[in-house]
PDB file of C-alpha atoms in Angstrom:
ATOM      1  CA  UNK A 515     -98.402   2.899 -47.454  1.00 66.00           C
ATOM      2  CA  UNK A 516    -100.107  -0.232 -46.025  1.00 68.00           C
ATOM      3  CA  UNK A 517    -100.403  -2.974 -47.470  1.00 92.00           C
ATOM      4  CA  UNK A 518    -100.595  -7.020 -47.680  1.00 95.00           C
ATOM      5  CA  UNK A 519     -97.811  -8.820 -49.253  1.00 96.00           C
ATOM      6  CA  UNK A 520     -97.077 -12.470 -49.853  1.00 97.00           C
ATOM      7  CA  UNK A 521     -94.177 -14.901 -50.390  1.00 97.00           C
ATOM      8  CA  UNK A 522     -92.834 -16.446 -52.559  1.00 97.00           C
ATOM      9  CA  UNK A 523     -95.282 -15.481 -55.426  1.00 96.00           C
ATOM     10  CA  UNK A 524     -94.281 -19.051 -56.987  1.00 97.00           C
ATOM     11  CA  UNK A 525     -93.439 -22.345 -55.586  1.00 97.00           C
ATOM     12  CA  UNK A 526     -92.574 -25.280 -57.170  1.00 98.00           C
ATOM     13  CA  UNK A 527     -92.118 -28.670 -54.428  1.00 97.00           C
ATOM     14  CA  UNK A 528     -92.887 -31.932 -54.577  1.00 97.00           C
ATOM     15  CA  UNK A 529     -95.648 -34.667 -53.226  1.00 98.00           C
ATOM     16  CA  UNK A 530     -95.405 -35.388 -49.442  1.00 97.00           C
ATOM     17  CA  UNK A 531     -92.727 -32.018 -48.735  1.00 97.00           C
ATOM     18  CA  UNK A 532     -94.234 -29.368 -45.785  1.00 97.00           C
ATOM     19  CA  UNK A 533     -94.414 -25.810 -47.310  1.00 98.00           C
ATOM     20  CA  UNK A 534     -95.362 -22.524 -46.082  1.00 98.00           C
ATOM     21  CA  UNK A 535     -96.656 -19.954 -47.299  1.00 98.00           C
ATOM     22  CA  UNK A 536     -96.128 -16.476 -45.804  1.00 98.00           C
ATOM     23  CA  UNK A 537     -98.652 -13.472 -45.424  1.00 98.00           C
ATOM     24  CA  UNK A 538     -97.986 -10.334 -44.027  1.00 98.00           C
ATOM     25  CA  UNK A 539    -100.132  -7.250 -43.482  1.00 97.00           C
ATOM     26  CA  UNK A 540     -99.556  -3.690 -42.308  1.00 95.00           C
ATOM     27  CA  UNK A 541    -102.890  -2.308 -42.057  1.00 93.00           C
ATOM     28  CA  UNK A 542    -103.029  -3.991 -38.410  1.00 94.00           C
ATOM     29  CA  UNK A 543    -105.804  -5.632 -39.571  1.00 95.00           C
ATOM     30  CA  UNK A 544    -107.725  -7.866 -37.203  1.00 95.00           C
ATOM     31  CA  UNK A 545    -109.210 -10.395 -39.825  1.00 95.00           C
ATOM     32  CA  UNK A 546    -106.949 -12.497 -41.818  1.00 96.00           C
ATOM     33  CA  UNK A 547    -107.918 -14.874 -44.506  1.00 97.00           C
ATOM     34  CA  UNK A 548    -106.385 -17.652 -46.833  1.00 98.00           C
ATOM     35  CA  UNK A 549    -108.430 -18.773 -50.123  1.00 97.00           C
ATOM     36  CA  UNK A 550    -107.324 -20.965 -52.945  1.00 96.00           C
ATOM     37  CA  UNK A 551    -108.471 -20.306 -56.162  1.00 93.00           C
ATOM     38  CA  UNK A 552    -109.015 -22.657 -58.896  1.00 89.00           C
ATOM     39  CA  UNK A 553    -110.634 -22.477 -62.322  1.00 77.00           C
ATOM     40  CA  UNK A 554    -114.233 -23.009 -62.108  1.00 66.00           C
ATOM     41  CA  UNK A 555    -114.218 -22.694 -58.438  1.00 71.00           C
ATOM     42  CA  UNK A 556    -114.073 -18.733 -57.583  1.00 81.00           C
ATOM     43  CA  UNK A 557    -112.599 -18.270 -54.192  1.00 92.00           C
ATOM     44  CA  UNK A 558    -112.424 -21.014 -51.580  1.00 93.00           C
ATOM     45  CA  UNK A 559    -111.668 -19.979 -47.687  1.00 94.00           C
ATOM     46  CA  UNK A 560    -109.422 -22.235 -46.350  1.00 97.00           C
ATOM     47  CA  UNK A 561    -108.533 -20.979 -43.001  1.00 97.00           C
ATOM     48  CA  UNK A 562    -109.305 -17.579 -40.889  1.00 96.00           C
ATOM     49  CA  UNK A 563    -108.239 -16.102 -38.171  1.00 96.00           C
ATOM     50  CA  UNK A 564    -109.775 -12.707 -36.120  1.00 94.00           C
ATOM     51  CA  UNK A 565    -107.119 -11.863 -34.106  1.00 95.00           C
ATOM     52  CA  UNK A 566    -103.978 -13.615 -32.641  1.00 97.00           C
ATOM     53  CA  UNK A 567    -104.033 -16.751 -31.264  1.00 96.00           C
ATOM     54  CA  UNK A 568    -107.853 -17.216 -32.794  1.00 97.00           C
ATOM     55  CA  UNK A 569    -107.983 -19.651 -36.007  1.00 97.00           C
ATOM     56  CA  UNK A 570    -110.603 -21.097 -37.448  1.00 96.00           C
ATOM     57  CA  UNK A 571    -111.203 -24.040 -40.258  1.00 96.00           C
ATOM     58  CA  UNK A 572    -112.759 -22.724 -43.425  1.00 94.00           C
ATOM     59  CA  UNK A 573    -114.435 -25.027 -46.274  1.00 91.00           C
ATOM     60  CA  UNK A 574    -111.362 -26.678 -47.522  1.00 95.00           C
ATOM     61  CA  UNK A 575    -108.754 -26.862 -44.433  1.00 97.00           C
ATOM     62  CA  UNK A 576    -107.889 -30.591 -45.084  1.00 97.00           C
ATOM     63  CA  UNK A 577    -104.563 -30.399 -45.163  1.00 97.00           C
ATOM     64  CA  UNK A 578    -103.765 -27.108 -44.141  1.00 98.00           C
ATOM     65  CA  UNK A 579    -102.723 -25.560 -40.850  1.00 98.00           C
ATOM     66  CA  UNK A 580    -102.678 -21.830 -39.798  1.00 98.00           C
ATOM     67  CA  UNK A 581    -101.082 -19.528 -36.784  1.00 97.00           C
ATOM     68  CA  UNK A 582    -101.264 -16.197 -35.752  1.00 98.00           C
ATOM     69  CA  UNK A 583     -98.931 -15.415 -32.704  1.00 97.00           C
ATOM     70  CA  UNK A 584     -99.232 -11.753 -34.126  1.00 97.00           C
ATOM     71  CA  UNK A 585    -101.837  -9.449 -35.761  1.00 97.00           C
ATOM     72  CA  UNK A 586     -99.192  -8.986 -38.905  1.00 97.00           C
ATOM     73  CA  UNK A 587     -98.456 -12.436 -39.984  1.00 98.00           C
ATOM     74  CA  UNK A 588    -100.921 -15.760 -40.774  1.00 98.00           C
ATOM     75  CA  UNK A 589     -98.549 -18.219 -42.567  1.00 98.00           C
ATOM     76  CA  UNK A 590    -100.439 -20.897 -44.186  1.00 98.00           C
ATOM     77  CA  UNK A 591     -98.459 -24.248 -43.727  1.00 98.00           C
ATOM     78  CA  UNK A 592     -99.240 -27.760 -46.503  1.00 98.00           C
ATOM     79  CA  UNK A 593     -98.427 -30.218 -43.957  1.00 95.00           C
ATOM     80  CA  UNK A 594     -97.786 -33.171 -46.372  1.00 97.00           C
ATOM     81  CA  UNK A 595     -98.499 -31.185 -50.137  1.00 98.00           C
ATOM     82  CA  UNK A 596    -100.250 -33.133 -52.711  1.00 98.00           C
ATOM     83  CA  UNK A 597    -100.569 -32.871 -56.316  1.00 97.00           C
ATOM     84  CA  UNK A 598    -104.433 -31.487 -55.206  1.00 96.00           C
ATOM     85  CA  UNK A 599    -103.326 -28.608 -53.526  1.00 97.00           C
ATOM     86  CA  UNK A 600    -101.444 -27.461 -56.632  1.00 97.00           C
ATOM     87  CA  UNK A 601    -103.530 -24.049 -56.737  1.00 97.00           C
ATOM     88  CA  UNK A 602    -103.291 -20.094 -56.797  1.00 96.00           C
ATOM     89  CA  UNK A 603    -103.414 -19.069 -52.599  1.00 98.00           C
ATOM     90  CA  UNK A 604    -104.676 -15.802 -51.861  1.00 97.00           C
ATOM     91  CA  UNK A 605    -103.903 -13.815 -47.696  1.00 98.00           C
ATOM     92  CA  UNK A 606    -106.734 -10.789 -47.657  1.00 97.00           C
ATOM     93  CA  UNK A 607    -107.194  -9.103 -44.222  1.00 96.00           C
ATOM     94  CA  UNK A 608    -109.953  -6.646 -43.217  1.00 94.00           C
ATOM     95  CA  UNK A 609    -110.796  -4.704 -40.161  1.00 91.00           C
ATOM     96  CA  UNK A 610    -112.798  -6.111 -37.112  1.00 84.00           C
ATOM     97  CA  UNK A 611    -116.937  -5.680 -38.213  1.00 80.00           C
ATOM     98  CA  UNK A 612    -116.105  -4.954 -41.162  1.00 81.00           C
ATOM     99  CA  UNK A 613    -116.560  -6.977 -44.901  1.00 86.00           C
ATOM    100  CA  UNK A 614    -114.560  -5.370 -46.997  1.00 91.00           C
ATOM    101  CA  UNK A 615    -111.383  -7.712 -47.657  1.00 93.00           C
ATOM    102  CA  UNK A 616    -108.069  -6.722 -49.112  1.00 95.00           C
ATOM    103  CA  UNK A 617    -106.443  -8.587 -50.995  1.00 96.00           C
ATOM    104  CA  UNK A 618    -102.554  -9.644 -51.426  1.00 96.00           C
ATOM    105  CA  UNK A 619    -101.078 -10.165 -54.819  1.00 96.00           C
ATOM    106  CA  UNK A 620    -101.294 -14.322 -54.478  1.00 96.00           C
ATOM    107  CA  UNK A 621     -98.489 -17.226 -54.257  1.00 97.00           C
ATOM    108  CA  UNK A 622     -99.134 -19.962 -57.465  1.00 97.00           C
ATOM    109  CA  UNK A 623     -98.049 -23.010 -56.104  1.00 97.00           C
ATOM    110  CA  UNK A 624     -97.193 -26.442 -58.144  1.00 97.00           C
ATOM    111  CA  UNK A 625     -97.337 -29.450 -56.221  1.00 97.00           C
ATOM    112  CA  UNK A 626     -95.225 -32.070 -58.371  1.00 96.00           C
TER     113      UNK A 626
ATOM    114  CA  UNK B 289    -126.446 -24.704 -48.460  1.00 34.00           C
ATOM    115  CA  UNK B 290    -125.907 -20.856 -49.025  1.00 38.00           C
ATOM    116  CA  UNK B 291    -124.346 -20.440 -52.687  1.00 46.00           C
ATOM    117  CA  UNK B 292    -123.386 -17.065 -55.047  1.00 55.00           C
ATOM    118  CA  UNK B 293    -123.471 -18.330 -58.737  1.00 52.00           C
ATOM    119  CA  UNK B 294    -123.034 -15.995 -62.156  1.00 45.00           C
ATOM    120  CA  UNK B 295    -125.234 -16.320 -64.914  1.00 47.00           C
ATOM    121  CA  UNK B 296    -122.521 -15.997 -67.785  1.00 48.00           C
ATOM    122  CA  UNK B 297    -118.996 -17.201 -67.295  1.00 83.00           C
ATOM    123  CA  UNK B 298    -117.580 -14.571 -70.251  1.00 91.00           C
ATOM    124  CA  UNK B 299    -119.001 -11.495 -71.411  1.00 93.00           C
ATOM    125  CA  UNK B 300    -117.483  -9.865 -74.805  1.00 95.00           C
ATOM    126  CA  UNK B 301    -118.276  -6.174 -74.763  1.00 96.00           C
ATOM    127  CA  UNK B 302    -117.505  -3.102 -77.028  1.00 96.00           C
ATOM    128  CA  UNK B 303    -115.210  -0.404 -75.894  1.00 96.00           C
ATOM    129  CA  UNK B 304    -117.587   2.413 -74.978  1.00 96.00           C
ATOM    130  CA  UNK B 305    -120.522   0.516 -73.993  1.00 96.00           C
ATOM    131  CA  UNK B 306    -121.798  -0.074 -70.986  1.00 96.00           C
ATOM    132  CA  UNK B 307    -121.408  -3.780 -69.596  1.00 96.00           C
ATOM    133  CA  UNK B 308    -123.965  -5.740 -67.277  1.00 96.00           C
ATOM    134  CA  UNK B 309    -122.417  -8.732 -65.392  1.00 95.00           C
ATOM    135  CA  UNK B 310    -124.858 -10.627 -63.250  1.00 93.00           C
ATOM    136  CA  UNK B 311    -125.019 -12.640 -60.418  1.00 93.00           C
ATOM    137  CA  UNK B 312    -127.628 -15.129 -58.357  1.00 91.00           C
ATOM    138  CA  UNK B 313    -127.686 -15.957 -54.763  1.00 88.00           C
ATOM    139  CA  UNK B 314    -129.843 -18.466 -52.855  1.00 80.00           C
ATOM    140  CA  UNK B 315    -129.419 -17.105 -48.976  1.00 85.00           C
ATOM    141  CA  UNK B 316    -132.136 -15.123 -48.653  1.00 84.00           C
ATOM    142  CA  UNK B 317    -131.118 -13.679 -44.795  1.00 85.00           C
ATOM    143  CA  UNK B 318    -127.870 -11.961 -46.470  1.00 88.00           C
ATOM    144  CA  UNK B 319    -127.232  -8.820 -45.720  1.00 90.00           C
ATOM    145  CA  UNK B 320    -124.221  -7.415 -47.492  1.00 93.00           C
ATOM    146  CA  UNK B 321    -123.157  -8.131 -50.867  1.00 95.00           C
ATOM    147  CA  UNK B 322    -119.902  -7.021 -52.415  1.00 96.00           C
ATOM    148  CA  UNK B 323    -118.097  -7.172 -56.207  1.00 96.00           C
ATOM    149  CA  UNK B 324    -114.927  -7.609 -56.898  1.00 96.00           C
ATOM    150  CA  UNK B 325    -112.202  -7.270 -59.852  1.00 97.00           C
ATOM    151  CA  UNK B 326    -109.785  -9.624 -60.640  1.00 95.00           C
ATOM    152  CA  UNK B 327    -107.360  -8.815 -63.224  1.00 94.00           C
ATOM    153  CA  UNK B 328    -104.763 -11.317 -64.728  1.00 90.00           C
ATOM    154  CA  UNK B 329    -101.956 -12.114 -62.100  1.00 89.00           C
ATOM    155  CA  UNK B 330    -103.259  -9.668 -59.389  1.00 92.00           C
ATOM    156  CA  UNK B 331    -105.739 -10.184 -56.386  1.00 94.00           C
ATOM    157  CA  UNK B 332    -109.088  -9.480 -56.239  1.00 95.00           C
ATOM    158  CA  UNK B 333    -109.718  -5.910 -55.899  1.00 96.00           C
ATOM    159  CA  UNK B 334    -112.743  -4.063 -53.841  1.00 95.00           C
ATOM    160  CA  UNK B 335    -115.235  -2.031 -56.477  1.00 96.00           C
ATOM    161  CA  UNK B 336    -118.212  -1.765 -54.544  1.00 97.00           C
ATOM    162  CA  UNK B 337    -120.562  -2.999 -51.750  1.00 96.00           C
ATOM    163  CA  UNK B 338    -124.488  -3.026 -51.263  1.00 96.00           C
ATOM    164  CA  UNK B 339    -126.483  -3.433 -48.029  1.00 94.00           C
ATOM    165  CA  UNK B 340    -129.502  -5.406 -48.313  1.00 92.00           C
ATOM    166  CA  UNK B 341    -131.949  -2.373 -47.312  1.00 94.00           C
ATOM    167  CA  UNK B 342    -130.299  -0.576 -50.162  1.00 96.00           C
ATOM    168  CA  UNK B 343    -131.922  -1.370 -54.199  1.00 96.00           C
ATOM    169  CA  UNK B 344    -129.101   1.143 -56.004  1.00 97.00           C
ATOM    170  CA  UNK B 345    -125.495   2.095 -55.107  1.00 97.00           C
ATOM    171  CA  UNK B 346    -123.474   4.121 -57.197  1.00 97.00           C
ATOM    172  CA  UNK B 347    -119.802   4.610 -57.599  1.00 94.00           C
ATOM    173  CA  UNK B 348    -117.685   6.116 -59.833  1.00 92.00           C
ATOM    174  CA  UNK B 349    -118.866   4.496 -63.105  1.00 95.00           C
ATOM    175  CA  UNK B 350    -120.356   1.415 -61.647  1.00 97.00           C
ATOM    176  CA  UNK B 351    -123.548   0.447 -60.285  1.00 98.00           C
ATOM    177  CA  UNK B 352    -124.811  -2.010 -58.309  1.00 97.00           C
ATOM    178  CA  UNK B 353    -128.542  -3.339 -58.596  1.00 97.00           C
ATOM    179  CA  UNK B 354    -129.913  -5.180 -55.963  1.00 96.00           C
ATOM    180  CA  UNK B 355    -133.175  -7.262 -56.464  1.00 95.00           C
ATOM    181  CA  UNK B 356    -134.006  -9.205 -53.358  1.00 92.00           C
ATOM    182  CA  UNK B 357    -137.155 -10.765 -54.511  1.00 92.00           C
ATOM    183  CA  UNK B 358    -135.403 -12.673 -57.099  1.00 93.00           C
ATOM    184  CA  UNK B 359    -132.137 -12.836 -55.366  1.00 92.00           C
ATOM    185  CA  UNK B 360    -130.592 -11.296 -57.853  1.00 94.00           C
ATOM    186  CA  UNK B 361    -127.453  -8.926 -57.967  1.00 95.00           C
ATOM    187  CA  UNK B 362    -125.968  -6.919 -60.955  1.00 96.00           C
ATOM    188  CA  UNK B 363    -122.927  -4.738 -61.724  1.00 97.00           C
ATOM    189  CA  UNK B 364    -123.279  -1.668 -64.578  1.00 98.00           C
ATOM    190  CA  UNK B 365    -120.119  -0.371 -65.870  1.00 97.00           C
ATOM    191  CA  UNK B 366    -120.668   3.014 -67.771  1.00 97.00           C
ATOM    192  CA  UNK B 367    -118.567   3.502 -70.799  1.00 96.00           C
ATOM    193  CA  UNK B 368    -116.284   0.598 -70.389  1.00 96.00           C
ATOM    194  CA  UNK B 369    -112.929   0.995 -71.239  1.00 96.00           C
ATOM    195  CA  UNK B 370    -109.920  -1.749 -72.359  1.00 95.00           C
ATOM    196  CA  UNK B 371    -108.928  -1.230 -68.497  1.00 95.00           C
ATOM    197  CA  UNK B 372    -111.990  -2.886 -67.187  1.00 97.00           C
ATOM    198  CA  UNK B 373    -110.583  -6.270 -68.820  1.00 96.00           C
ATOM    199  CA  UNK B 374    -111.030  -8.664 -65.786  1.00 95.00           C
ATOM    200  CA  UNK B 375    -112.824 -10.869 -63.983  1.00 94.00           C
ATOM    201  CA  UNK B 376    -115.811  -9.995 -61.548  1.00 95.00           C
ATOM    202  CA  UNK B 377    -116.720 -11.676 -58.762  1.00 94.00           C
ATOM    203  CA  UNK B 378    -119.690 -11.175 -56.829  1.00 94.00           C
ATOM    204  CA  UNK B 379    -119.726 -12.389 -52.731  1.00 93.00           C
ATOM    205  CA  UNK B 380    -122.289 -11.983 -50.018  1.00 92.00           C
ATOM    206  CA  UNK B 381    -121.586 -11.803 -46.650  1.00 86.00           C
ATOM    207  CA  UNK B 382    -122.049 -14.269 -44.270  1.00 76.00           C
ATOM    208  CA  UNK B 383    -120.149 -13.346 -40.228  1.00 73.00           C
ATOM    209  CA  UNK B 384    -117.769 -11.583 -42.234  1.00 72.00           C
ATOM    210  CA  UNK B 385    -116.285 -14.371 -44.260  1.00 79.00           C
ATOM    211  CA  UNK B 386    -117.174 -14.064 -48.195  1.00 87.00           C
ATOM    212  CA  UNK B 387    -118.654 -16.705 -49.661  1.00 88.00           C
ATOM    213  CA  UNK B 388    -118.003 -16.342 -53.742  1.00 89.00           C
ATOM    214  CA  UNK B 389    -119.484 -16.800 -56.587  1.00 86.00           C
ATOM    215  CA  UNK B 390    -117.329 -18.335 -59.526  1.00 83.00           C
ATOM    216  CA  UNK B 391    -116.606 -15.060 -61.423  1.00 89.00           C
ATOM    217  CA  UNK B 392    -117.752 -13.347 -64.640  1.00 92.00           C
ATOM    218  CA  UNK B 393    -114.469 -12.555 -67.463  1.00 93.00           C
ATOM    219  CA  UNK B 394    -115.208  -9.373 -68.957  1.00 96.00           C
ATOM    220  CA  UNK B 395    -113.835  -9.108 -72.614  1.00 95.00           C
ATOM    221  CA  UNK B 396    -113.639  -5.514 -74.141  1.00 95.00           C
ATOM    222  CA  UNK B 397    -113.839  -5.401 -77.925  1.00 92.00           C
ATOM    223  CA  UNK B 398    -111.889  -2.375 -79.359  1.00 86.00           C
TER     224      UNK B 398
END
């Protein structure tokens, strides 16, 4: 069956490290998507991409960089991680023109 | 700015009753609005979707109420059940990103 999986599904690092976070899809899904999700806050996009080599900046990219070099992967990189960025990160994908998003199981990551 | 807010952050419910989670938006140009169920651990899951020249959808014990003159969105769940313990998020379209409201938890009282 297709699906969207992510790894790790927990991360511990520490202030200032460079961590990535993996997402990987097998619907060959056009539209990928990384949100963060934080108590209070619902879902926040951080990055998107609609197809490889396209990214785009979402409402909270500071300190986040994306790449797709194909349509099954969009890794989600914390460049320099800080104790803000300590959050639940969610990888959805969905077909081209269409809104319906699907959602992988999410990565909790502590920034220490 | 464009914005999706819920009325009630937690709504207690008793097993067997129906349950009526609301939601707000300010856009009035969207076009598409979707809800979603979160439950504990998991990612959000797709329950249904409403276009905006649509006032009713129905699914498979759920519907969705649309109410564009007060910009207002609802989701009915018919005879709820202890597996309907989540959260609900409601999100309206906007170029095919989601924007999201905050969520709704839905408690179920046996």
């Amino acid at each position: 069956d297709a699906e969207i999986t992510q790894s790790p599904r927990h991360k511990i690092t520490e202030t200032g490290r460079q961590v990535t976070l993996a997402c990987h899809q097998t619907w060959n899904h056009n539209n990928m998507f990384w949100y963060r999700q934080d108590l209070g806050h619902g879902l926040r996009l951080i990055h998107y991409s609609y197809g490889v080599h396209d990214t785009n900046k979402g409402e909270v990219s500071d300190g986040y960089s994306v790449s797709r070099s194909n349509t099954e992967d969009l890794p989600l990189t914390l460049e320099s991680a800080a104790s803000s960025q300590t959050s639940v990160y969610f990888c959805a994908s969905s077909e081209i023109a269409k809104n319906i998003q699907y959602f992988g199981a999410g990565t909790r990551l502590s920034v220490l | 700015g464009e914005s999706v807010g819920l009325h009630l952050p937690t709504l207690s419910v008793q097993e067997g009753d129906n349950s009526i989670i609301n939601c707000a938006y300010s856009n009035s140009a969207s076009d598409y609005f979707i809800w979603y169920k979160q439950e504990s651990g998991k990612g959000p899951q797709f329950i249904i979707d409403i276009r905006s020249n649509m006032d009713k959808r129905q699914g498979q014990r759920v519907t969705v109420l649309l109410n564009k003159t007060v910009k207002h969105l609802s989701l009915q769940i018919a005879a709820t059940q202890p597996g309907d313990s989540a959260v609900y998020f409601c999100a309206e379209n906007s170029n095919y990103q989601l924007i999201w409201g905050a969520g709704t938890k839905l408690i179920i009282k046996p």
